[in-house]
Coordinates of C-alpha atoms and ligand atoms in Angstrom, one line a residue:
X17 CA 0.0 0.0 0.0
X18 CA 1.3 3.5 -0.8
X19 CA 2.4 5.6 2.1
X20 CA -0.2 8.2 3.1
X21 CA 0.7 11.8 2.1
X22 CA 2.6 13.5 4.8
X23 CA 0.3 15.9 6.8
X24 CA 1.3 18.1 9.7
X25 CA -1.0 20.6 11.4
X26 CA -0.7 23.8 13.3
X27 CA -3.4 23.9 16.0
X28 CA -3.5 27.4 17.7
X29 CA -6.1 28.2 20.4
X30 CA -7.3 31.7 19.6
X31 CA -7.0 33.0 23.2
X32 CA -4.5 35.7 22.3
X33 CA -2.2 37.0 19.5
X34 CA 0.3 34.8 17.6
X35 CA 3.6 35.2 19.2
X36 CA 7.2 34.1 18.4
X37 CA 6.6 30.7 19.9
X38 CA 3.6 30.1 17.8
X39 CA 5.4 31.4 14.6
X40 CA 8.2 29.0 15.2
X41 CA 5.7 26.0 15.7
X42 CA 3.8 26.9 12.5
X43 CA 7.0 27.4 10.5
X44 CA 8.3 24.0 11.7
X45 CA 5.1 22.2 10.9
X46 CA 4.9 23.9 7.5
X47 CA 8.5 23.0 6.6
X48 CA 8.5 19.5 7.9
X49 CA 5.5 18.7 5.6
X50 CA 6.9 20.6 2.7
X51 CA 10.3 18.7 3.0
X52 CA 8.6 15.5 2.1
X53 CA 6.0 16.8 -0.5
X54 CA 3.3 16.9 2.1
X55 CA 0.9 19.5 3.4
X56 CA 0.1 21.5 6.5
X57 CA -3.4 21.7 7.8
X58 CA -4.7 24.3 10.2
X59 CA -7.0 23.6 13.1
X60 CA -8.6 26.3 15.3
X61 CA -8.7 24.8 18.8
X62 CA -11.6 26.9 20.1
X63 CA -13.6 24.5 22.3
X64 CA -13.1 26.8 25.3
X65 CA -15.5 29.4 24.0
X66 CA -15.1 31.6 27.1
X67 CA -11.4 32.2 26.3
X68 CA -11.5 32.1 22.5
X69 CA -12.3 35.1 20.4
X70 CA -13.0 35.4 16.6
X71 CA -10.9 38.5 16.6
X72 CA -7.8 36.6 17.7
X73 CA -8.5 33.9 15.1
X74 CA -8.6 36.4 12.3
X75 CA -5.4 38.0 13.6
X76 CA -3.7 34.5 13.7
X77 CA -4.7 33.7 10.1
X78 CA -3.5 37.1 9.0
X79 CA -0.1 36.7 10.7
X80 CA 0.4 33.1 9.4
X81 CA -0.3 34.3 5.8
X82 CA 2.1 37.2 6.3
X83 CA 4.8 34.8 7.4
X84 CA 4.4 33.1 4.0
X85 CA 2.7 30.0 5.2
X86 CA 0.0 28.2 3.3
X87 CA -2.4 25.5 4.5
X88 CA -4.9 23.2 2.9
X89 CA -8.5 24.2 3.2
X90 CA -11.0 23.9 4.8
X91 CA -9.6 25.1 8.1
X92 CA -11.1 22.8 10.9
X93 CA -12.7 24.6 13.8
X94 CA -13.2 22.5 17.0
X95 CA -16.3 24.4 18.0
X96 CA -18.1 22.6 15.0
X97 CA -16.9 19.2 16.1
X98 CA -18.6 18.7 19.4
X99 CA -20.8 15.8 18.2
X100 CA -17.7 13.9 17.1
X101 CA -16.1 14.3 20.5
X102 CA -19.4 13.3 22.2
X103 CA -19.4 10.1 20.1
X104 CA -15.9 9.3 21.2
X105 CA -16.7 9.7 24.8
X106 CA -19.9 7.6 24.4
X107 CA -17.8 4.8 23.0
X108 CA -15.4 4.9 26.0
X109 CA -18.5 5.0 28.2
X110 CA -19.9 1.9 26.5
X111 CA -16.6 0.2 27.1
X112 CA -17.0 1.0 30.9
X113 CA -13.8 3.0 30.9
X114 CA -15.0 6.4 32.2
X115 CA -16.8 7.7 35.3
X116 CA -18.4 11.0 36.5
X117 CA -16.4 12.9 39.0
X118 CA -17.8 15.6 41.2
X119 CA -14.6 16.6 42.9
X120 CA -13.5 20.2 42.8
X121 CA -9.9 21.2 43.0
X122 CA -10.2 21.8 46.7
X123 CA -11.6 18.3 47.2
X124 CA -8.6 16.7 45.3
X125 CA -6.1 18.8 47.4
X126 CA -7.9 17.7 50.6
X127 CA -7.9 14.0 49.6
X128 CA -4.3 14.2 48.7
X129 CA -3.3 15.7 52.1
X130 CA -5.0 13.0 54.1
X131 CA -2.5 11.2 56.3
X132 CA -2.9 7.9 54.4
X133 CA -2.4 9.4 51.0
X134 CA 1.2 9.2 49.6
X135 CA 3.0 12.3 48.3
X136 CA 0.9 14.1 45.7
X137 CA 2.2 13.6 42.2
X138 CA 2.0 16.3 39.6
X139 CA 1.0 14.8 36.2
X140 CA 0.6 16.3 32.8
X141 CA -2.8 17.6 33.8
X142 CA -2.2 18.8 37.2
X143 CA -2.3 16.7 40.5
X144 CA -2.8 13.0 39.8
X145 CA -6.4 12.3 40.8
X146 CA -6.7 10.2 44.0
X147 CA -9.7 8.2 42.6
X148 CA -12.4 9.4 45.1
X149 CA -15.2 9.1 42.5
X150 CA -13.8 6.1 40.7
X151 CA -16.4 3.4 40.2
X152 CA -19.4 5.8 40.1
X153 CA -21.8 4.7 37.3
X154 CA -22.2 6.8 34.3
X155 CA -26.0 6.7 34.9
X156 CA -25.3 9.1 37.7
X157 CA -23.5 11.7 35.6
X158 CA -25.0 15.2 35.8
X159 CA -24.2 18.8 34.9
X160 CA -22.0 19.0 38.0
X161 CA -19.8 16.2 36.9
X162 CA -16.6 16.0 34.9
X163 CA -16.0 12.7 33.2
X164 CA -12.7 10.9 33.9
X165 CA -10.9 8.0 32.3
X166 CA -10.3 5.0 34.5
X167 CA -6.7 4.6 33.6
X168 CA -6.1 1.1 35.1
X169 CA -9.2 -0.3 33.4
X170 CA -8.3 1.4 30.2
X171 CA -4.8 -0.2 30.2
X172 CA -6.2 -3.6 31.1
X173 CA -8.4 -3.3 28.0
X174 CA -5.4 -2.9 25.6
X175 CA -3.7 -5.9 24.0
X176 CA -0.3 -4.3 24.3
X177 CA 1.2 -1.4 26.3
X178 CA 1.1 1.7 24.2
X179 CA 4.1 3.1 22.4
X180 CA 4.8 6.0 20.0
X181 CA 7.5 7.3 17.8
X182 CA 9.1 10.7 18.4
X183 CA 11.1 12.6 15.8
X184 CA 11.8 15.7 17.8
X185 CA 15.4 16.4 18.9
X186 CA 15.0 16.1 22.7
X187 CA 13.4 12.7 22.8
X188 CA 14.0 11.1 19.5
X189 CA 13.2 7.4 19.2
X190 CA 10.5 4.9 20.1
X191 CA 8.8 5.4 23.5
X192 CA 7.2 2.4 25.3
X193 CA 4.8 3.5 28.1
X194 CA 4.9 1.8 31.4
X195 CA 1.7 0.8 33.1
X196 CA 2.9 1.9 36.6
X197 CA 3.9 5.4 35.3
X198 CA 0.6 5.8 33.4
X199 CA -1.4 4.8 36.6
X200 CA 0.7 6.7 39.2
X201 CA 2.1 9.6 37.2
X202 CA -0.8 10.4 34.7
X203 CA -3.8 8.8 36.3
X204 CA -7.5 9.3 35.7
X205 CA -7.4 12.3 33.5
X206 CA -10.5 14.4 32.7
X207 CA -12.0 13.6 29.3
X208 CA -15.0 15.9 29.6
X209 CA -14.8 19.1 31.6
X210 CA -18.0 20.1 33.3
X211 CA -18.0 23.6 31.7
X212 CA -17.5 22.5 28.1
X213 CA -18.5 18.8 28.0
X214 CA -15.3 17.8 26.3
X215 CA -11.5 18.2 26.7
X216 CA -8.3 18.9 24.8
X217 CA -7.4 15.2 25.1
X218 CA -10.5 13.9 23.3
X219 CA -10.6 16.7 20.8
X220 CA -6.9 16.4 19.8
X221 CA -7.1 12.7 19.2
X222 CA -10.4 12.7 17.3
X223 CA -9.2 15.5 15.1
X224 CA -5.7 14.3 14.3
X225 CA -7.4 11.2 13.1
X226 CA -10.1 13.0 11.2
X227 CA -7.5 15.2 9.5
X228 CA -5.3 12.2 8.8
X229 CA -2.3 13.9 10.4
X230 CA 0.8 11.8 10.0
X231 CA 3.1 13.8 12.2
X232 CA 2.0 16.0 15.0
X233 CA 4.4 19.0 15.4
X234 CA 4.1 21.0 18.5
X235 CA 6.1 22.4 21.5
X236 CA 8.1 20.4 23.9
X237 CA 5.7 21.5 26.7
X238 CA 3.2 19.0 25.3
X239 CA 5.5 16.0 25.3
X240 CA 4.1 14.9 28.6
X241 CA 0.5 14.7 27.3
X242 CA 1.5 12.4 24.3
X243 CA 0.9 9.2 26.4
X244 CA -2.7 10.3 27.0
X245 CA -3.2 10.9 23.2
X246 CA -1.7 7.5 22.4
X247 CA -3.9 5.6 24.9
X248 CA -7.0 7.2 23.6
X249 CA -6.1 6.4 20.1
X250 CA -5.5 2.8 21.0
X251 CA -8.8 2.6 22.8
X252 CA -10.8 4.3 20.1
X253 CA -9.1 2.3 17.3
X254 CA -7.5 5.3 15.7
X255 CA -4.2 5.3 13.9
X256 CA -1.3 7.0 15.8
X257 CA 0.8 9.6 14.0
X258 CA 4.4 10.2 14.8
X259 CA 5.3 13.1 17.1
X260 CA 7.7 15.9 16.8
X261 CA 8.1 18.1 19.8
X262 CA 10.2 21.1 19.1
X263 CA 12.2 23.4 21.4
X264 CA 10.4 26.3 23.0
X265 CA 11.1 29.9 22.2
X266 CA 12.0 31.7 25.4
X267 CA 12.4 35.4 26.4
X268 CA 15.7 37.0 27.2
X269 CA 15.5 35.6 30.8
X270 CA 15.0 32.1 29.5
X271 CA 11.3 32.0 30.4
X272 CA 8.8 30.4 28.1
X273 CA 6.7 32.9 26.2
X274 CA 3.1 33.2 27.4
X275 CA 0.2 34.2 25.3
X276 CA -0.2 37.4 27.2
X277 CA 3.4 38.4 26.4
X278 CA 2.2 40.9 23.9
X279 CA 5.8 42.3 23.4
X280 CA 6.4 39.1 21.5
X281 CA 3.3 39.2 19.4
X282 CA 3.9 39.0 15.7
X283 CA 1.6 41.9 15.2
X284 CA 3.9 44.0 17.4
X285 CA 6.9 43.1 15.3
X286 CA 5.0 43.9 12.1
X287 CA 3.9 47.3 13.4
X288 CA 7.6 48.0 14.1
X289 CA 8.5 47.2 10.5
X290 CA 9.9 43.6 10.9
X291 CA 9.9 41.4 7.9
X292 CA 9.1 37.6 7.8
X293 CA 12.8 37.0 7.4
X294 CA 13.4 38.9 10.6
X295 CA 11.0 36.6 12.5
X296 CA 12.7 33.6 11.1
X297 CA 16.0 34.9 12.4
X298 CA 14.5 35.8 15.8
X299 CA 13.4 32.1 16.3
X300 CA 16.6 30.8 15.1
X301 CA 15.5 29.4 11.7
X302 CA 17.8 29.8 8.6
X303 CA 16.5 32.0 5.7
X304 CA 13.5 30.6 3.8
X305 CA 14.2 28.8 0.6
X306 CA 12.0 29.5 -2.4
X307 CA 8.9 27.1 -2.5
Ligands
LIG420 N1 -4.0 24.3 20.9 C1 -2.7 24.0 21.5 C2 -2.0 25.3 21.9 O1 -2.3 26.4 21.3 C3 -1.8 23.1 20.7 C4 -2.2 21.7 20.9 C5 -1.5 20.7 20.0 O2 -0.7 21.1 19.1 O3 -1.7 19.5 20.3 O4 -1.2 25.3 22.7

């Protein structure tokens, strides 16, 4: 069978302006696809409607085009994909792998500080959940509940322990996930937040498969969530792309750029007369070659 066409994606959340870190991510995704005759797709990750704004989205698209990037249409907007995310969650519920959870952050902290609890562990999604609501039936799920994955049951359901291939410089190679690490250092992650009814974890996995992404290019800060992506792909019978986590762009003090760091917004550099070539140089990329 012929290899599928290489597809990468840039998946910004329109919660602020595009800054240097995003520009580097988008340029990397674009160039990795182009190097092998593939294409880059764009996905607007706007499930958190309280934080995402159409004005930011318009500005992001404008900055990307100004940088000289091109992407295959249509652009996928996650706010239009809630039924697909709901269907994935229903499937996991039918498999008996999720449960409703009414714990608030304060409940979780209290449970973890109980004398019999071990030292709290910080996972990719915050404190590893102590399991207070584990075993509650889905029939009890109401608007006050988040939905969590029962990690131990999920792993018991898989034929083999999950693994993924990383092509990024910091962790290049094949990664085999350990059952103990997944249970104790990742734990029962939230798959549906009570406010939006879904989560980044579900949306990213469903959409990477839907857009037939062959390599996920994103920042090193998301390396730790990759095991969650892989487990969900395995449970839902979706194919796994390879992963490329790139270095993060930091400010002069070595701190990672934040969305609210408007001084690093591409729009600001544009106002000050910078060219796309200047942006490439600022993020440490060599000059663009002609398409
Ligand atoms: N939407 C995420 C962000 O803006 C990117 C998620 C991903 O690439 O998987 O940080």
